[in-house]
Coordinates of C-alpha atoms and ligand atoms in Angstrom, one line a residue:
X1 CA -16.4 -23.6 7.4
X2 CA -18.6 -24.7 10.4
X3 CA -22.2 -24.5 11.2
X4 CA -23.3 -21.2 13.2
X5 CA -25.6 -21.5 15.9
X6 CA -27.1 -18.4 17.4
X7 CA -24.3 -16.4 15.8
X8 CA -21.6 -18.5 17.6
X9 CA -18.8 -20.1 15.5
X10 CA -18.3 -23.6 17.6
X11 CA -14.5 -25.0 17.7
X12 CA -14.5 -28.2 15.0
X13 CA -15.2 -31.2 16.5
X14 CA -11.8 -32.9 15.9
X15 CA -9.8 -29.6 17.4
X16 CA -12.1 -29.6 20.3
X17 CA -11.4 -33.4 21.0
X18 CA -7.9 -32.7 20.8
X19 CA -7.9 -29.9 23.2
X20 CA -9.9 -32.1 25.4
X21 CA -7.1 -35.1 25.2
X22 CA -4.5 -32.6 25.5
X23 CA -5.5 -31.5 29.0
X24 CA -6.3 -27.9 28.1
X25 CA -9.9 -28.4 28.1
X26 CA -11.1 -29.6 31.4
X27 CA -14.7 -29.3 31.5
X28 CA -14.3 -26.4 34.8
X29 CA -16.9 -24.1 34.5
X30 CA -17.2 -20.6 35.9
X31 CA -19.2 -21.7 38.9
X32 CA -17.2 -24.2 38.9
X33 CA -13.8 -22.2 39.4
X34 CA -15.6 -20.5 42.2
X35 CA -16.4 -23.5 44.0
X36 CA -12.9 -24.4 44.2
X37 CA -11.9 -21.3 45.8
X38 CA -14.6 -21.4 48.4
X39 CA -13.2 -25.1 49.0
X40 CA -9.4 -24.3 49.1
X41 CA -9.4 -20.5 50.4
X42 CA -12.9 -19.8 51.7
X43 CA -11.4 -17.5 54.6
X44 CA -8.9 -16.0 52.7
X45 CA -9.5 -12.4 50.9
X46 CA -10.7 -12.6 48.0
X47 CA -11.7 -8.9 46.8
X48 CA -10.6 -5.6 48.4
X49 CA -12.1 -2.2 46.8
X50 CA -13.9 0.7 47.2
X51 CA -17.5 0.5 46.7
X52 CA -20.4 3.3 46.8
X53 CA -20.6 2.4 50.9
X54 CA -16.9 2.9 51.6
X55 CA -14.5 0.3 52.1
X56 CA -15.0 -3.4 50.9
X57 CA -13.1 -6.9 52.0
X58 CA -14.7 -9.9 51.2
X59 CA -13.2 -13.3 51.7
X60 CA -13.9 -15.9 49.1
X61 CA -16.9 -17.2 50.7
X62 CA -18.5 -13.9 51.8
X63 CA -18.0 -13.4 47.5
X64 CA -19.6 -16.7 46.9
X65 CA -22.6 -15.8 49.3
X66 CA -23.0 -12.3 47.7
X67 CA -22.8 -13.7 43.9
X68 CA -25.6 -16.4 45.2
X69 CA -27.8 -14.0 46.6
X70 CA -27.9 -11.4 43.9
X71 CA -27.7 -14.5 41.3
X72 CA -31.7 -15.6 43.3
X73 CA -32.4 -11.7 42.9
X74 CA -31.8 -11.4 39.5
X75 CA -33.6 -14.8 38.7
X76 CA -36.6 -13.0 40.5
X77 CA -36.7 -10.3 37.9
X78 CA -36.5 -12.4 35.3
X79 CA -33.0 -12.7 34.4
X80 CA -32.9 -16.5 32.8
X81 CA -29.8 -18.8 31.7
X82 CA -28.5 -17.7 28.0
X83 CA -29.8 -14.3 28.9
X84 CA -27.1 -11.1 27.8
X85 CA -26.5 -8.6 30.4
X86 CA -24.3 -5.5 29.8
X87 CA -21.9 -4.9 32.4
X88 CA -20.6 -1.6 32.5
X89 CA -19.0 -0.8 35.9
X90 CA -16.3 0.9 37.0
X91 CA -13.6 -0.8 39.4
X92 CA -15.7 -1.8 42.3
X93 CA -16.4 -5.1 44.3
X94 CA -19.7 -5.0 42.6
X95 CA -18.1 -5.9 39.4
X96 CA -16.8 -9.1 40.9
X97 CA -20.1 -9.8 42.5
X98 CA -22.2 -8.8 39.6
X99 CA -20.1 -11.4 37.0
X100 CA -20.0 -14.1 39.5
X101 CA -23.5 -13.6 40.2
X102 CA -24.6 -13.9 36.3
X103 CA -22.2 -17.1 35.7
X104 CA -23.8 -18.6 38.4
X105 CA -27.2 -17.9 37.1
X106 CA -26.0 -19.3 33.7
X107 CA -27.1 -15.4 32.4
X108 CA -23.7 -14.3 29.9
X109 CA -21.9 -10.9 31.1
X110 CA -21.7 -8.2 28.1
X111 CA -18.3 -6.9 29.2
X112 CA -18.3 -2.8 28.3
X113 CA -15.7 -0.5 29.6
X114 CA -16.4 2.7 32.2
X115 CA -14.9 4.6 29.4
X116 CA -18.0 3.7 27.0
X117 CA -20.9 5.8 26.3
X118 CA -24.2 5.6 25.0
X119 CA -23.3 5.1 21.5
X120 CA -21.2 2.1 22.5
X121 CA -23.6 0.7 25.4
X122 CA -26.6 1.3 23.2
X123 CA -24.9 -1.0 20.1
X124 CA -24.0 -4.0 22.7
X125 CA -27.4 -4.0 24.3
X126 CA -29.0 -4.1 20.6
X127 CA -26.5 -6.4 19.2
X128 CA -26.6 -8.9 22.2
X129 CA -30.1 -8.5 22.7
X130 CA -29.2 -8.0 26.2
X131 CA -32.2 -8.1 29.0
X132 CA -30.5 -5.8 31.3
X133 CA -27.7 -3.4 31.7
X134 CA -26.1 -3.5 35.2
X135 CA -24.0 -0.1 36.0
X136 CA -22.8 2.8 38.2
X137 CA -24.6 6.0 39.4
X138 CA -22.4 8.6 38.6
X139 CA -18.9 7.9 38.1
X140 CA -16.0 9.9 36.5
X141 CA -18.3 13.1 36.3
X142 CA -20.9 11.0 34.0
X143 CA -24.3 9.8 35.0
X144 CA -24.0 5.8 33.9
X145 CA -27.7 5.2 35.3
X146 CA -29.3 8.1 33.1
X147 CA -27.4 7.1 30.3
X148 CA -28.4 3.2 30.7
X149 CA -32.0 4.6 31.1
X150 CA -32.1 6.2 27.9
X151 CA -31.2 3.3 26.2
X152 CA -33.2 0.9 28.2
X153 CA -36.2 3.1 26.7
X154 CA -34.7 2.8 23.2
X155 CA -33.9 -0.7 23.1
X156 CA -36.7 -3.1 23.6
X157 CA -35.1 -6.4 25.0
X158 CA -33.9 -4.0 27.8
X159 CA -36.1 -4.8 30.7
X160 CA -34.1 -3.4 33.8
X161 CA -31.3 -1.2 34.7
X162 CA -29.6 -2.4 38.1
X163 CA -27.7 0.3 39.8
X164 CA -24.5 -0.5 42.1
X165 CA -25.3 2.2 44.3
X166 CA -24.9 2.8 48.2
X167 CA -27.7 0.7 50.0
X168 CA -30.6 2.5 51.4
X169 CA -30.2 5.5 48.6
X170 CA -33.1 6.9 47.5
X171 CA -35.2 5.1 44.9
X172 CA -35.2 6.1 41.6
X173 CA -38.1 5.4 39.0
X174 CA -37.3 2.9 36.4
X175 CA -33.8 1.3 38.1
X176 CA -33.0 -1.2 40.5
X177 CA -30.6 -1.1 43.0
X178 CA -28.4 -3.8 42.9
X179 CA -28.6 -4.2 46.9
X180 CA -32.1 -4.6 46.4
X181 CA -31.7 -7.4 44.9
X182 CA -29.7 -9.3 47.4
X183 CA -31.4 -12.3 48.7
X184 CA -30.5 -15.4 50.9
X185 CA -28.1 -17.3 48.8
X186 CA -30.0 -20.4 47.3
X187 CA -28.1 -23.9 47.8
X188 CA -28.6 -24.2 43.9
X189 CA -28.4 -21.9 40.5
X190 CA -29.1 -23.0 37.0
X191 CA -25.5 -22.0 36.0
X192 CA -24.1 -24.9 38.2
X193 CA -25.0 -27.1 35.2
X194 CA -23.3 -25.2 32.6
X195 CA -22.2 -27.0 29.6
X196 CA -18.3 -26.1 29.8
X197 CA -18.4 -25.9 26.0
X198 CA -21.2 -23.5 25.9
X199 CA -20.5 -19.5 25.9
X200 CA -19.9 -17.7 28.9
X201 CA -19.7 -14.4 28.4
X202 CA -19.3 -11.9 25.3
X203 CA -16.3 -9.8 25.4
X204 CA -15.4 -6.5 23.4
X205 CA -12.8 -6.2 20.4
X206 CA -11.0 -2.8 20.0
X207 CA -12.6 -3.1 16.5
X208 CA -11.4 -2.4 13.3
X209 CA -15.0 -1.6 11.1
X210 CA -17.6 0.7 11.7
X211 CA -19.3 -1.0 14.7
X212 CA -17.4 -3.1 17.7
X213 CA -17.3 -6.6 17.3
X214 CA -18.6 -9.2 20.4
X215 CA -16.4 -12.0 21.1
X216 CA -17.9 -15.2 22.2
X217 CA -15.9 -16.7 24.9
X218 CA -16.7 -20.5 26.1
X219 CA -16.0 -21.8 29.9
X220 CA -13.6 -25.0 28.7
X221 CA -11.4 -22.1 26.4
X222 CA -11.0 -19.2 28.9
X223 CA -10.4 -20.8 31.8
X224 CA -8.0 -23.0 30.5
X225 CA -5.8 -19.5 29.3
X226 CA -6.9 -18.3 32.9
X227 CA -5.6 -21.5 34.9
X228 CA -2.5 -21.4 32.1
X229 CA -1.9 -17.7 32.6
X230 CA -1.7 -18.1 36.4
X231 CA 0.9 -20.9 36.1
X232 CA 3.3 -18.9 34.0
X233 CA 3.0 -15.7 36.2
X234 CA 3.3 -17.9 39.2
X235 CA 0.5 -17.0 41.1
X236 CA -0.6 -18.4 44.5
X237 CA -2.6 -17.9 47.4
X238 CA -0.2 -15.5 48.7
X239 CA -0.7 -12.8 45.2
X240 CA -1.7 -9.9 45.4
X241 CA -2.8 -8.3 42.2
X242 CA -3.6 -4.8 41.6
X243 CA -6.4 -4.0 38.8
X244 CA -5.5 -0.7 37.6
X245 CA -6.9 -1.0 34.4
X246 CA -10.5 -1.4 34.1
X247 CA -11.5 -4.9 35.2
X248 CA -13.8 -5.7 32.3
X249 CA -10.7 -5.5 30.0
X250 CA -9.2 -8.9 28.7
X251 CA -5.8 -8.0 30.4
X252 CA -7.1 -7.6 33.6
X253 CA -9.6 -9.9 33.8
X254 CA -7.4 -13.2 32.6
X255 CA -3.6 -12.3 32.0
X256 CA -3.9 -13.7 34.8
X257 CA -5.6 -10.9 35.7
X258 CA -8.9 -11.2 38.6
X259 CA -9.9 -14.3 37.3
X260 CA -6.2 -15.9 37.5
X261 CA -6.4 -14.5 41.1
X262 CA -9.3 -16.8 41.5
X263 CA -8.1 -19.6 40.3
X264 CA -5.0 -18.7 42.8
X265 CA -7.0 -18.3 45.7
X266 CA -5.3 -15.0 46.1
X267 CA -6.5 -11.3 46.9
X268 CA -7.6 -9.1 44.2
X269 CA -6.8 -5.0 44.9
X270 CA -9.5 -3.0 42.7
X271 CA -8.0 0.6 41.8
X272 CA -10.5 3.1 41.4
X273 CA -8.1 5.5 39.5
X274 CA -5.0 4.0 37.7
X275 CA -3.0 6.9 38.9
X276 CA 0.1 6.9 40.5
X277 CA -0.9 8.4 43.7
X278 CA -3.9 6.0 44.3
X279 CA -2.0 2.6 42.9
X280 CA 1.1 3.3 45.1
X281 CA -1.3 4.2 48.3
X282 CA -2.3 0.6 47.8
X283 CA 0.5 -1.2 46.4
X284 CA 1.6 0.2 50.0
X285 CA -1.2 -0.6 52.4
X286 CA -2.0 -3.8 50.5
X287 CA 1.3 -5.2 50.0
X288 CA 0.6 -5.6 46.0
X289 CA 2.9 -8.7 44.5
X290 CA 1.5 -8.2 41.0
X291 CA 0.0 -5.1 38.7
X292 CA -1.1 -4.7 35.2
X293 CA -0.6 -1.6 33.1
X294 CA -0.3 -0.3 29.7
X295 CA 2.8 1.6 28.5
X296 CA 1.5 5.3 29.2
X297 CA 0.7 4.4 32.5
X298 CA 4.1 2.3 33.1
X299 CA 5.8 5.6 32.0
X300 CA 3.6 7.8 34.4
X301 CA 4.6 5.4 37.3
X302 CA 8.2 4.9 36.6
X303 CA 8.1 8.9 36.6
X304 CA 6.2 9.3 39.7
X305 CA 8.4 6.7 41.5
X306 CA 11.7 8.4 40.0
X307 CA 10.7 12.1 41.6
X308 CA 9.3 10.2 44.7
X309 CA 13.5 9.0 45.1
X310 CA 14.4 12.3 44.2
X311 CA 12.6 13.9 46.8
X312 CA 13.2 11.9 49.4
X313 CA 17.2 11.9 48.5
X314 CA 16.8 15.4 49.0
X315 CA 15.7 15.1 52.5
X316 CA 12.0 16.5 51.9
X317 CA 9.7 16.1 54.6
X318 CA 7.2 14.3 51.8
X319 CA 7.0 10.4 52.2
X320 CA 7.8 8.0 49.6
X321 CA 5.6 5.0 49.5
X322 CA 6.8 1.8 50.3
X323 CA 6.8 -0.5 46.8
X324 CA 9.1 -3.1 47.9
X325 CA 6.3 -5.8 47.9
X326 CA 5.5 -5.4 44.0
X327 CA 7.2 -8.1 42.3
X328 CA 6.1 -8.2 38.7
X329 CA 4.9 -5.5 36.8
X330 CA 3.0 -6.6 33.7
X331 CA 2.8 -4.0 30.7
X332 CA 1.0 -4.8 27.4
X333 CA -2.3 -3.8 25.7
X334 CA 0.4 -1.5 23.2
X335 CA 4.2 -1.8 22.3
X336 CA 6.4 -1.0 25.2
X337 CA 9.3 0.6 23.7
X338 CA 13.0 -0.5 24.9
X339 CA 13.5 2.6 26.7
X340 CA 10.5 2.5 28.7
X341 CA 11.2 -1.4 29.4
X342 CA 14.6 -0.6 30.7
X343 CA 13.4 2.2 33.2
X344 CA 10.7 -0.3 35.1
X345 CA 13.1 -2.5 37.7
X346 CA 15.4 0.4 38.5
X347 CA 12.3 2.9 39.5
X348 CA 9.8 0.5 40.6
X349 CA 11.9 -2.4 41.8
X350 CA 9.7 -4.7 40.2
X351 CA 10.3 -7.5 37.6
X352 CA 9.2 -6.3 34.0
X353 CA 6.6 -8.7 32.3
X354 CA 5.7 -8.2 28.5
X355 CA 2.0 -9.1 27.8
X356 CA 0.5 -9.1 24.1
X357 CA -2.5 -10.3 24.1
X358 CA -6.1 -9.8 22.4
X359 CA -9.5 -10.6 23.6
X360 CA -10.3 -12.8 20.3
X361 CA -7.6 -14.9 22.2
X362 CA -3.9 -15.4 21.7
X363 CA -2.2 -14.3 24.8
X364 CA 1.9 -14.2 24.8
X365 CA 4.2 -13.8 27.9
X366 CA 8.0 -13.1 28.8
X367 CA 8.7 -15.6 31.4
X368 CA 9.7 -14.3 34.8
X369 CA 12.9 -16.3 34.4
X370 CA 13.6 -15.3 30.7
X371 CA 17.1 -13.5 30.3
X372 CA 16.6 -9.8 30.3
X373 CA 17.2 -9.4 26.5
X374 CA 14.2 -10.9 25.9
X375 CA 12.3 -9.4 28.5
X376 CA 13.6 -6.0 27.4
X377 CA 12.9 -6.7 23.5
X378 CA 10.4 -9.0 22.9
X379 CA 6.5 -9.6 23.6
X380 CA 6.9 -12.5 24.8
X381 CA 5.9 -16.2 23.5
X382 CA 2.5 -17.9 23.7
X383 CA 0.5 -19.5 26.6
X384 CA -0.3 -22.9 24.9
X385 CA 2.2 -25.2 23.2
X386 CA -1.0 -25.7 20.8
X387 CA -1.1 -22.0 20.3
X388 CA -0.5 -22.1 16.2
X389 CA 1.5 -18.6 15.1
X390 CA 1.7 -18.2 11.3
X391 CA 3.4 -15.0 10.4
X392 CA 2.9 -14.7 6.6
X393 CA 3.2 -12.1 3.6
X394 CA 0.5 -9.3 4.2
X395 CA 0.6 -8.5 0.2
X396 CA 0.5 -12.3 -0.7
X397 CA -3.1 -13.3 -1.4
X398 CA -2.1 -16.8 -0.8
X399 CA -0.7 -15.8 2.6
X400 CA 2.3 -17.9 2.0
X401 CA 4.9 -17.5 5.5
X402 CA 7.6 -15.3 5.4
X403 CA 11.1 -16.6 5.9
X404 CA 12.2 -17.0 9.4
X405 CA 12.6 -13.9 11.3
X406 CA 11.3 -11.7 8.8
X407 CA 8.3 -9.3 9.6
X408 CA 4.9 -10.5 8.4
X409 CA 1.0 -10.1 9.2
X410 CA -0.2 -12.7 12.4
X411 CA -2.4 -15.5 11.8
X412 CA -2.9 -17.5 15.0
X413 CA -5.2 -20.5 15.7
X414 CA -5.5 -22.6 18.9
X415 CA -7.2 -23.6 22.0
X416 CA -8.5 -20.5 23.4
X417 CA -8.6 -18.1 20.2
X418 CA -12.5 -18.1 18.9
X419 CA -13.2 -19.2 15.3
X420 CA -15.4 -16.4 14.7
X421 CA -17.1 -13.1 16.3
X422 CA -20.8 -13.0 17.6
X423 CA -23.5 -12.7 15.1
X424 CA -21.1 -11.4 12.2
X425 CA -21.3 -13.7 9.7
X426 CA -19.9 -11.1 6.9
X427 CA -16.8 -9.7 8.8
X428 CA -15.9 -13.4 9.8
X429 CA -15.4 -14.1 6.5
X430 CA -12.7 -11.9 6.5
X431 CA -11.2 -11.6 10.0
X432 CA -10.5 -15.8 9.9
X433 CA -8.7 -18.0 7.1
X434 CA -10.9 -20.7 5.7
X435 CA -9.0 -23.2 7.9
X436 CA -9.8 -21.3 11.4
X437 CA -6.8 -18.8 11.6
X438 CA -7.6 -15.5 13.1
X439 CA -6.4 -12.2 10.8
X440 CA -5.1 -10.4 14.2
X441 CA -3.8 -7.6 12.3
X442 CA -0.4 -7.0 14.0
X443 CA 3.2 -7.4 12.2
X444 CA 5.4 -9.5 13.9
X445 CA 8.4 -11.2 13.8
X446 CA 9.9 -14.3 15.6
X447 CA 13.0 -14.2 17.3
X448 CA 15.0 -17.5 17.5
X449 CA 13.4 -18.3 20.7
X450 CA 10.0 -18.2 19.5
X451 CA 9.3 -14.9 21.0
X452 CA 6.9 -12.6 19.3
X453 CA 8.3 -8.8 18.7
X454 CA 5.6 -6.9 17.6
X455 CA 6.6 -4.2 15.0
X456 CA 3.5 -2.7 13.5
X457 CA 0.0 -3.6 12.1
X458 CA -2.3 -3.7 8.9
X459 CA -5.6 -3.5 10.4
X460 CA -7.5 -0.4 10.2
X461 CA -7.2 0.5 14.2
X462 CA -5.2 2.9 16.2
X463 CA -3.7 2.1 19.4
X464 CA -3.9 5.2 21.4
X465 CA -2.0 3.9 24.7
X466 CA -3.8 0.8 24.8
X467 CA -7.0 1.9 23.8
X468 CA -8.6 0.8 20.7
X469 CA -9.6 2.9 17.8
X470 CA -11.5 1.7 14.7
X471 CA -10.7 4.5 12.3
X472 CA -13.8 3.6 10.5
X473 CA -16.0 3.9 13.6
X474 CA -14.8 7.6 14.1
X475 CA -15.1 8.9 10.4
X476 CA -18.9 7.9 10.7
X477 CA -19.3 9.9 13.9
X478 CA -17.8 13.0 11.7
X479 CA -19.4 11.9 8.7
X480 CA -22.9 12.3 10.4
X481 CA -22.0 16.3 10.8
X482 CA -24.0 18.2 8.3
X483 CA -21.2 20.1 7.2
X484 CA -18.8 17.3 6.8
X485 CA -18.8 15.5 3.2
X486 CA -15.6 13.2 3.9
X487 CA -13.4 12.2 6.9
X488 CA -10.1 10.1 7.5
X489 CA -8.7 9.4 10.8
X490 CA -4.7 8.5 11.1
X491 CA -2.8 7.2 13.9
X492 CA 0.3 9.9 14.8
X493 CA 3.4 9.0 16.6
X494 CA 3.3 10.6 20.3
X495 CA 6.1 9.7 22.8
X496 CA 3.5 9.3 25.7
X497 CA 0.5 7.3 24.2
X498 CA 2.6 5.7 21.3
X499 CA -0.2 7.3 19.3
X500 CA -2.7 9.8 19.0
X501 CA -5.5 10.6 16.5
X502 CA -5.7 13.2 13.8
X503 CA -8.6 13.3 11.6
X504 CA -8.9 15.0 8.2
X505 CA -12.0 16.5 7.7
X506 CA -13.4 17.9 4.0
X507 CA -16.1 20.2 4.7
X508 CA -19.1 21.4 2.3
X509 CA -17.9 23.6 0.1
X510 CA -19.2 27.1 -0.4
X511 CA -19.8 27.4 3.3
X512 CA -17.9 28.6 6.6
X513 CA -16.4 25.1 7.6
X514 CA -17.1 24.0 11.1
X515 CA -13.8 24.2 13.5
X516 CA -11.9 21.6 14.8
X517 CA -13.1 22.4 18.3
X518 CA -16.8 22.2 17.3
X519 CA -16.3 18.9 15.5
X520 CA -14.4 17.3 18.2
X521 CA -17.1 18.2 20.4
X522 CA -19.8 17.0 17.7
X523 CA -18.2 13.7 18.4
X524 CA -18.1 13.6 21.9
X525 CA -22.0 14.9 21.6
X526 CA -23.1 11.9 20.1
X527 CA -22.2 9.7 23.1
X528 CA -18.9 7.9 22.3
X529 CA -16.1 7.1 24.6
X530 CA -13.6 10.0 25.4
X531 CA -10.5 8.3 24.3
X532 CA -12.1 7.7 20.3
X533 CA -12.7 11.5 20.2
X534 CA -10.3 12.7 17.8
X535 CA -6.8 14.2 19.1
X536 CA -6.9 17.3 16.1
X537 CA -9.2 17.6 13.5
X538 CA -7.8 19.3 10.7
X539 CA -10.4 20.9 7.7
X540 CA -8.7 20.3 4.4
X541 CA -10.0 21.4 0.8
X542 CA -9.7 18.0 -0.9
X543 CA -7.8 14.6 -0.1
X544 CA -4.9 13.7 -1.9
X545 CA -5.8 11.3 -4.8
X546 CA -4.2 7.8 -4.0
X547 CA -3.7 6.3 -7.4
X548 CA -5.5 3.3 -6.6
X549 CA -9.4 5.1 -6.8
X550 CA -11.6 6.5 -4.3
X551 CA -12.8 3.5 -2.6
X552 CA -9.4 2.5 -0.9
X553 CA -9.6 3.7 2.5
X554 CA -6.5 2.3 3.3
X555 CA -4.7 3.8 0.7
X556 CA -6.0 6.8 1.6
X557 CA -5.2 6.9 5.2
X558 CA -1.8 6.4 4.2
X559 CA -1.3 9.0 2.0
X560 CA -2.7 11.0 4.7
X561 CA -0.1 9.8 6.9
X562 CA 2.7 10.5 4.6
X563 CA 1.2 13.7 4.0
X564 CA 1.4 14.6 7.8
X565 CA 4.9 12.8 7.8
X566 CA 6.2 15.7 5.1
X567 CA 4.2 18.5 7.2
X568 CA 5.9 17.4 10.8
X569 CA 8.8 15.7 9.8
X570 CA 7.9 13.0 11.8
X571 CA 7.5 8.9 11.6
X572 CA 4.1 8.2 11.0
X573 CA 2.3 4.7 10.8
X574 CA -1.5 3.5 9.9
Ligands
OOB1 C1 -5.4 -6.5 24.7 O1 -6.2 -6.8 23.8 P1 -7.3 -5.7 22.7 O2 -8.0 -6.9 22.5 O3 -7.5 -4.7 23.9 O4 -6.0 -5.8 21.7 C2 -5.2 -6.4 21.0 C3 -4.2 -5.8 20.4 C4 -3.2 -6.5 19.5 O5 -3.9 -7.8 18.2 C5 -2.3 -5.7 19.3 O6 -2.6 -5.1 18.2 C6 -2.3 -5.0 20.4 O7 -3.6 -4.8 20.9 N1 -1.6 -5.1 21.3 C7 -0.1 -4.8 21.5 C8 0.3 -5.4 22.8 N2 -0.7 -6.0 23.6 C9 -1.5 -5.9 22.8 N3 0.6 -4.2 20.8 C10 2.0 -4.5 20.8 N4 2.5 -5.0 22.3 C11 1.7 -5.0 23.0 N5 2.5 -6.2 24.2 O8 -5.0 -5.1 24.5 C12 -4.8 -7.3 25.4 C13 -5.5 -8.6 26.0 C14 -4.7 -9.7 27.0 C15 -4.0 -9.6 27.8 C16 -3.1 -8.4 27.2 C17 -3.7 -7.1 26.6

């Protein structure tokens, strides 16, 4: 086990040496990534989107000037190199500006999702000892700025709430508007000399325990994955990438995502909403060439495009969007069923690329020239020749590898996979092997061509259409209810989402048990992301005896899943 400095487990020196010698780690930093884009593509369009004051279009030179100017303003209010700043923004151009401003400053963005609520944001701010939260005003019928202010009042380290609102908006006490922090761009900023082996930002994990984990990624490791992803996905200056999923998610950020676009000098279009209407409109007007979605969104787009085609055949007057520019649709975050995979090209005219990745590192892609069989039935193969994949018997304490082609638990290690979560020594002891492999919690098999086929998981996590839910985290929220004595969450198969959540609750005896709606409201009001609120809550008298003692949550959840299977006659896995 390597020494941990400031909660970060470094790559062992001999591995780092190997990754440098192989040319993966080049010493490039995030500021240098933007410098290169400005030098090579300064006048090209970098970012297109809708901000609080309307449509925005920035070239690379403009993006860089904004990022430098904002970095100077943030420095003025005391944000210093090494400081952590929670970035809690929807898909607006200011997101890209803020992230590069923090990189220019050498401060570390802590990436939150727009769907997160007070409970998650407070935890990120506390755990990372963030000095500021950058957020939006009202978005999605929720006042992010007010929530951020409430958190700032509770978390000592948080000194500033910065709000990306329209320039000239009425000032509100206790918050700074992002536009008021824009200064004349200085020539040099502290992040320009960042150490490429240092941590550049903290990314979020889907989580398997009561508390989400933060993922420390270095300039060297992350930018290797970005450059290699851009090459695999054949990005170039002509690429127009549509960010339909949240910009801060690892898929949208780097697979190849927004950063891959910057590396290639292409254009990133930020979709304010992922729905087919909005995105098809943007694909048509911006001539989008590649987009990334989760399977339920792919299904919704396929359905919308199929309907539009039917209507136009019936010679209906409603106009059909021109999607002909779309060359590639990436689908990832959750398993893309072969039935859905088959419908994508006929409906959307784009080639399908499956992406199986994780914020901890490893990303697999089907390649653009792979035969249909591989693209339809596998989740692709790793980015790097030095990604090490071990498929092991999940029930074997020695984690011996299964026979080739058999299903097992996936362990991985490589040039862009972390060696430990941030400030999580205890959890790291179980999430990583002694020799540094990350236990992904996914059940996979490898086909003869080395492609990964995901078949399930061993981790205590529910994948609700790509949104990850740690069973324990939601159980803890239910347990906070005064009338609840025990709670367990299981995943139930769902045709649209892949899985939805079913909570079993044991109520305090001899009292009127709380109703399902009341318990769902209770969880929501504790300030958690809406996707974590259980889809169904069922109050039961007692949990089934698992035969392995009360303490095995895993056995209990699997017994409850079996019980559901019997009740509904449907297959369930958890
Ligand atoms: C991506 O990242 P995370 O960190 O939100 O979630 C990772 C987990 C994986 O361990 C796996 O359980 C699941 O999400 N997953 C898939 C999948 N892609 C991710 N399961 C089946 N098939 C797939 N194609 O979800 C993520 C990060 C980068 C790129 C793409 C996705």
